[in-house]
PDB file of C-alpha atoms in Angstrom:
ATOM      1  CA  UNK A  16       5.514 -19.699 -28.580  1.00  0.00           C
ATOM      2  CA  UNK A  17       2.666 -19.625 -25.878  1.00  0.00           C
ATOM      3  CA  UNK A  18       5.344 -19.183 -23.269  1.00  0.00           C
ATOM      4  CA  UNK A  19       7.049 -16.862 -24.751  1.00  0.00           C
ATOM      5  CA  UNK A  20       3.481 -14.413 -25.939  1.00  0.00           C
ATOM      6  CA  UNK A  21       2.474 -15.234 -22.468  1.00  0.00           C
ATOM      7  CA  UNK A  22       6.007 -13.854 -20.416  1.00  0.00           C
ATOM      8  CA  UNK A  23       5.549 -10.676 -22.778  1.00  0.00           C
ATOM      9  CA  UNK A  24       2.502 -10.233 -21.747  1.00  0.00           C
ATOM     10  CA  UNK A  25       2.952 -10.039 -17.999  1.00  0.00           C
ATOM     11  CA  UNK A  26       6.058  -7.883 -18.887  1.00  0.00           C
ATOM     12  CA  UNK A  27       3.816  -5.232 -20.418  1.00  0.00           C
ATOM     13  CA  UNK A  28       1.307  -5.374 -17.668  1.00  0.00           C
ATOM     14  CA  UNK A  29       4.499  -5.057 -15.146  1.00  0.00           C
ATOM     15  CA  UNK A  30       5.383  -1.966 -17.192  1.00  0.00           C
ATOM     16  CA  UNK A  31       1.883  -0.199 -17.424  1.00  0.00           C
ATOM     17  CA  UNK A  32       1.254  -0.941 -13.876  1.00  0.00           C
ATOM     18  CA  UNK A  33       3.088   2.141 -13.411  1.00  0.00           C
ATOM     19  CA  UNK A  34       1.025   4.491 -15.380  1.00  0.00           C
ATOM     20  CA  UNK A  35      -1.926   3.097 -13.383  1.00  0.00           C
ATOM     21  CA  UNK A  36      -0.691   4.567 -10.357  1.00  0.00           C
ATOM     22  CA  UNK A  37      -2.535   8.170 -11.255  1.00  0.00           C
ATOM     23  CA  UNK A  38      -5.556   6.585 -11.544  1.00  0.00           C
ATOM     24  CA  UNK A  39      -7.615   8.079  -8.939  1.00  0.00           C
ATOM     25  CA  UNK A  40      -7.242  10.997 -10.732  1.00  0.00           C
ATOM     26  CA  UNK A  41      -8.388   9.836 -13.957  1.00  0.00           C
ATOM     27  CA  UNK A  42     -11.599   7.898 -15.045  1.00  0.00           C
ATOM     28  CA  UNK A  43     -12.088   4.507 -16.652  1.00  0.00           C
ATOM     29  CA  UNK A  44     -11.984   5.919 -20.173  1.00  0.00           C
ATOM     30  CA  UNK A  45      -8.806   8.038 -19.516  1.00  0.00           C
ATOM     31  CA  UNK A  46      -6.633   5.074 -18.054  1.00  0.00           C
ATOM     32  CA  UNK A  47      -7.547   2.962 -20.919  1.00  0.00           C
ATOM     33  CA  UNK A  48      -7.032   5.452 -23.292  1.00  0.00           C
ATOM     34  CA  UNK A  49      -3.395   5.931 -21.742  1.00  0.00           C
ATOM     35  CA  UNK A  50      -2.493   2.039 -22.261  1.00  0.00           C
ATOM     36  CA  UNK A  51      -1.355   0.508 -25.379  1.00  0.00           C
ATOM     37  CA  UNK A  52      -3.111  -2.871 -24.015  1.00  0.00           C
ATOM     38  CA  UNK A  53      -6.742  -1.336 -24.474  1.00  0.00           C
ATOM     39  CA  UNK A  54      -6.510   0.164 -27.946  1.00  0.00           C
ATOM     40  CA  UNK A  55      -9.032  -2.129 -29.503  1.00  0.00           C
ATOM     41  CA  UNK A  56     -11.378  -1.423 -26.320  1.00  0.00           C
ATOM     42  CA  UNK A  57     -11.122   2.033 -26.790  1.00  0.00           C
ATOM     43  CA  UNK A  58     -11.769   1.528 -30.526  1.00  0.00           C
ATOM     44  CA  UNK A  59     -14.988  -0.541 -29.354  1.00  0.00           C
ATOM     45  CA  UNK A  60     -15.948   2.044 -27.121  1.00  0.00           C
ATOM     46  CA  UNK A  61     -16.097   5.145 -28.925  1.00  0.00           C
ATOM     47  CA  UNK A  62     -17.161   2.872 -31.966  1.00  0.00           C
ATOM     48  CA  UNK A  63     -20.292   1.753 -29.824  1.00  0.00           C
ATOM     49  CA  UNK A  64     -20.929   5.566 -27.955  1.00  0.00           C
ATOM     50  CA  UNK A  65     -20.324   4.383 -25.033  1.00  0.00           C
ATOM     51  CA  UNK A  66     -17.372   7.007 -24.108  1.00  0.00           C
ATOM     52  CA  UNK A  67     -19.133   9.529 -22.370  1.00  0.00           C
ATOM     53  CA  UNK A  68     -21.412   6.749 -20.013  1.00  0.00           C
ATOM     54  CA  UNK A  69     -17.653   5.259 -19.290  1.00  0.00           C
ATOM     55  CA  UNK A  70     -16.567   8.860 -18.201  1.00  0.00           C
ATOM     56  CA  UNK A  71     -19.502   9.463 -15.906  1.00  0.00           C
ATOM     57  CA  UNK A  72     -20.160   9.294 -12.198  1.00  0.00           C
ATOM     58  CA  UNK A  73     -20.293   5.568 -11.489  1.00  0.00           C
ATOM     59  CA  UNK A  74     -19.007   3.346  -9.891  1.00  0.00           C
ATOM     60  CA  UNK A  75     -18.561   1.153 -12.410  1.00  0.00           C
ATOM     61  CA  UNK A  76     -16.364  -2.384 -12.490  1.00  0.00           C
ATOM     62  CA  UNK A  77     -14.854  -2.713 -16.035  1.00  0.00           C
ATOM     63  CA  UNK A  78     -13.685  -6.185 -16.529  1.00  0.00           C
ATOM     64  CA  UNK A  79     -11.269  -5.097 -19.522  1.00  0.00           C
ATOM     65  CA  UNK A  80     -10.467  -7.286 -22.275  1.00  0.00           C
ATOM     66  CA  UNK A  81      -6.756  -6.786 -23.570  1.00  0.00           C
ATOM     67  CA  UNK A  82      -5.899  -6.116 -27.477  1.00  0.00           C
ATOM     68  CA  UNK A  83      -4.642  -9.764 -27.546  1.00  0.00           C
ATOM     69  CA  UNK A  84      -8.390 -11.014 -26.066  1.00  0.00           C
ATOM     70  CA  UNK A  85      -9.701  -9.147 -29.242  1.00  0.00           C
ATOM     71  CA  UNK A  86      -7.356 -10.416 -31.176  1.00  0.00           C
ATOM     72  CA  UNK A  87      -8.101 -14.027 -29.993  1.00  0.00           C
ATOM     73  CA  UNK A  88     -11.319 -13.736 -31.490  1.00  0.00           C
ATOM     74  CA  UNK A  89     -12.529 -15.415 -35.115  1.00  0.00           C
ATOM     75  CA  UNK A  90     -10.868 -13.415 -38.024  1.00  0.00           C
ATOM     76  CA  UNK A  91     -13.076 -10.182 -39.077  1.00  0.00           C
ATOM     77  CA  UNK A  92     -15.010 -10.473 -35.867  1.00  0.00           C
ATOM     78  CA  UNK A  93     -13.617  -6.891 -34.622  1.00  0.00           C
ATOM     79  CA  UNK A  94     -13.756  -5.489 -37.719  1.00  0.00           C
ATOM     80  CA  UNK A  95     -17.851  -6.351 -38.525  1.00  0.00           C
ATOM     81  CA  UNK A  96     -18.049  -5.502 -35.102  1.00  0.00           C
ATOM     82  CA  UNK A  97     -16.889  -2.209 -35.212  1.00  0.00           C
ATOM     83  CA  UNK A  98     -19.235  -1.555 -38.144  1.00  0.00           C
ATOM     84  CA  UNK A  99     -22.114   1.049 -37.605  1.00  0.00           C
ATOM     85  CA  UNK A 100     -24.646  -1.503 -38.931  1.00  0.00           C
ATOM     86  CA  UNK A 101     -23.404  -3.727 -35.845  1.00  0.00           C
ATOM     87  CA  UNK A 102     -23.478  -1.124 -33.201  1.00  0.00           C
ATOM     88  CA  UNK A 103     -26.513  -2.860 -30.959  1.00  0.00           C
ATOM     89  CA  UNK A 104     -24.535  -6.057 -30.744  1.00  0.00           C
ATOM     90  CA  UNK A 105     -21.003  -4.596 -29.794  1.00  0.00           C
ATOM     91  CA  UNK A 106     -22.974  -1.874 -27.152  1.00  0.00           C
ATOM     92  CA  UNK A 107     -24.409  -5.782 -25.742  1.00  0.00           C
ATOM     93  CA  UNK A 108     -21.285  -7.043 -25.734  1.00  0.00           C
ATOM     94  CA  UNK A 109     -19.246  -4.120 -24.026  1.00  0.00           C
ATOM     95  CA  UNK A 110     -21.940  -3.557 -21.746  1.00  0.00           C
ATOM     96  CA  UNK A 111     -21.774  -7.254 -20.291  1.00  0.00           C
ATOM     97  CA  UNK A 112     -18.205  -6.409 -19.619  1.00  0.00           C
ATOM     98  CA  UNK A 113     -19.796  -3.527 -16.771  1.00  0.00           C
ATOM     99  CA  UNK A 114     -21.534  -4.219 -13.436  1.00  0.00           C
ATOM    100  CA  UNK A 115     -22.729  -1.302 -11.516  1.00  0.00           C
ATOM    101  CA  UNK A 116     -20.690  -0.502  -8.558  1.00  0.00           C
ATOM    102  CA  UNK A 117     -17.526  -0.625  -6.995  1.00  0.00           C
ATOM    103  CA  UNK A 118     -16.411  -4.787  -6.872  1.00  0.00           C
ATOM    104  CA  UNK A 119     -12.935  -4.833  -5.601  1.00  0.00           C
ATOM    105  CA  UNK A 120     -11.212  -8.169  -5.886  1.00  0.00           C
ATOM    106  CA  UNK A 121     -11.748  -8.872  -2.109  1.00  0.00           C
ATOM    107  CA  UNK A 122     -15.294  -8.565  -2.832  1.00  0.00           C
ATOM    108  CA  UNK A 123     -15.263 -11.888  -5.261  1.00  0.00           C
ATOM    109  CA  UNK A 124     -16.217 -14.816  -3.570  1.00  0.00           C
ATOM    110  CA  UNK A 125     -16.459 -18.301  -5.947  1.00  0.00           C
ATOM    111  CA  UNK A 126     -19.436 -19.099  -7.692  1.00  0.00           C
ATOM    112  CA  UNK A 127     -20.561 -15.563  -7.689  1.00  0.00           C
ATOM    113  CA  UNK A 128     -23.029 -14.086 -10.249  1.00  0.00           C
ATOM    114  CA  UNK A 129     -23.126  -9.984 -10.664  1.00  0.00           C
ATOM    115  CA  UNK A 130     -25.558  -8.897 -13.077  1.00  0.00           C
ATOM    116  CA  UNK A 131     -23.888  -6.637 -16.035  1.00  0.00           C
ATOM    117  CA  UNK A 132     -25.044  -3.201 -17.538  1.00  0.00           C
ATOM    118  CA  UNK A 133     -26.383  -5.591 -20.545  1.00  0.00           C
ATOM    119  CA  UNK A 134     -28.247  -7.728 -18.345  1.00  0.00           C
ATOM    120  CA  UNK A 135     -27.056 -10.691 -18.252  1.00  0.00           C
ATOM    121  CA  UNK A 136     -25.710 -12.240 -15.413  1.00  0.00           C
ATOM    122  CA  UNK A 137     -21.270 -13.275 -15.191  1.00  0.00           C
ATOM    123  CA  UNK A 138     -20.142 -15.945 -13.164  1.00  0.00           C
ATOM    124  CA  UNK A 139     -16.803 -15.824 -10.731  1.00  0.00           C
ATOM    125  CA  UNK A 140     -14.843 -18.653  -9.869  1.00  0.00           C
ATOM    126  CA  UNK A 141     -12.280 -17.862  -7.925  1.00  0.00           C
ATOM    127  CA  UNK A 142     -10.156 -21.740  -7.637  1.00  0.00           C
ATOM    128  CA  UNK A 143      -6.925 -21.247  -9.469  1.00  0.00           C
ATOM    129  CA  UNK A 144      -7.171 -17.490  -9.562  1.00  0.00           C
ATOM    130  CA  UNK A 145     -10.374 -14.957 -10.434  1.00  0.00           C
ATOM    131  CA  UNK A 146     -12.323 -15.927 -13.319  1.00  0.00           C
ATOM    132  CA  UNK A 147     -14.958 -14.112 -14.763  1.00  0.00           C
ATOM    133  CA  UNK A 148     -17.310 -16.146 -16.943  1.00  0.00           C
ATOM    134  CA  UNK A 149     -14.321 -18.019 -19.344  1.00  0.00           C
ATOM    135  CA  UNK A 150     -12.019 -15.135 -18.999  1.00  0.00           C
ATOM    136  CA  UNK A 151      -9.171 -15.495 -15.791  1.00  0.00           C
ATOM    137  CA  UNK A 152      -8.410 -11.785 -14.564  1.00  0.00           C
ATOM    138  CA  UNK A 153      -4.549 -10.839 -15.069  1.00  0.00           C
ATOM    139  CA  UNK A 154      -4.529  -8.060 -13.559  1.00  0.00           C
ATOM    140  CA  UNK A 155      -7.312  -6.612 -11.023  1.00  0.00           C
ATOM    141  CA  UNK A 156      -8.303  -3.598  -8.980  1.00  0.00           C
ATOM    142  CA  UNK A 157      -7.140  -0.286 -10.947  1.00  0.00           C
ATOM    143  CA  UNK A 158      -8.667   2.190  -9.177  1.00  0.00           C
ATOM    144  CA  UNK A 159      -9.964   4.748 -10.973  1.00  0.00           C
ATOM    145  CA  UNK A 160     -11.859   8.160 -10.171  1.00  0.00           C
ATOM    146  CA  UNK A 161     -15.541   6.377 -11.672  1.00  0.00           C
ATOM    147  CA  UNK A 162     -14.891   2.369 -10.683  1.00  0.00           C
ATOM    148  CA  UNK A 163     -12.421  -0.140 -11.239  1.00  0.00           C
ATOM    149  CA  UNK A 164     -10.751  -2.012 -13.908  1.00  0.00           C
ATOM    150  CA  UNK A 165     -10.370  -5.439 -13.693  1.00  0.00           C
ATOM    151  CA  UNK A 166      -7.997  -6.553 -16.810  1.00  0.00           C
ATOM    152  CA  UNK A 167      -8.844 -10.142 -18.331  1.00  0.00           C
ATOM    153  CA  UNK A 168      -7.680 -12.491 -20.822  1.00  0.00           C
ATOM    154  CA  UNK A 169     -10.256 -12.787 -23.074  1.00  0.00           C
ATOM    155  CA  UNK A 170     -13.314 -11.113 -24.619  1.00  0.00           C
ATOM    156  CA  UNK A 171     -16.722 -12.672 -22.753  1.00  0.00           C
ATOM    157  CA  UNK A 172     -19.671 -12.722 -24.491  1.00  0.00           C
ATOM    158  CA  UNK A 173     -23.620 -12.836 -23.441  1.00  0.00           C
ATOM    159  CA  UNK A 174     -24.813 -16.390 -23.479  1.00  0.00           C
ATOM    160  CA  UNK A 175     -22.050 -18.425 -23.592  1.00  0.00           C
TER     161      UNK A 175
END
């Protein structure tokens, strides 16, 4: 079943690798918004007002958790999430996903720690392939007219 969620997965990132290929033109909220992977990011985003800082100047690195990374997460955990009441601790947890800059996947070196927009600090390892805290990057260094987007496996959270 794993195999099989898995091989579907790198098929769809195959297929929107193509409508990355404008993305100079566009900034990191626009090539999100123009991927079926990122709905639930895009959801989080707009839910937490973080749209229009996502659309500025930059850089910014975006290390972008898929829908299926959300939907890894406990049961409801989205959903109270998303709720206004809960607004502080989703803008935390986006904003640990975003360090300041321009970090290109050449730029990782193992061991690493960037400090995030939140202010907290992630880790890289880069043995086995780029990992960013407890998340491994599947797919890195869409360019985009504000940053890069760095796609990952799972949803990393502050603290852990």
């Amino acid at each position: 079943m794993f195999r099989k969620f898995a091989l579907g997965t790198v098929a769809s990132f195959a297929v929107a690798t193509a409508a990355f290929a404008d993305g100079h033109s566009k900034d990191i909220v626009d090539i999100a918004s123009g991927n079926d992977n990122f709905d639930t990011l895009v959801a989080a985003v707009s839910a937490a007002d973080l749209v229009e800082t996502l659309k500025g100047d930059g850089p910014f690195t975006v290390f972008a958790p898929t829908d299926a990374a959300f939907e890894a997460l406990p049961e409801g955990t989205v959903e109270e999430l998303l709720k206004p009441e809960n607004k502080e601790q989703l803008v935390s947890i986006l904003t640990y996903h975003v360090v300041p800059g321009k970090v290109m996947s050449s730029d990782l070196t193992d061991g690493m720690k960037a400090a995030t927009v939140q202010g907290a600090e992630i880790t890289v390892d880069i043995d086995g392939g780029a990992m960013v805290d407890e998340a491994k990057v599947i797919q890195a260094d869409i360019e985009a007219a504000n940053g890069i987007i760095h796609v990952i496996d799972k949803v990393i959270m502050p603290g852990s």
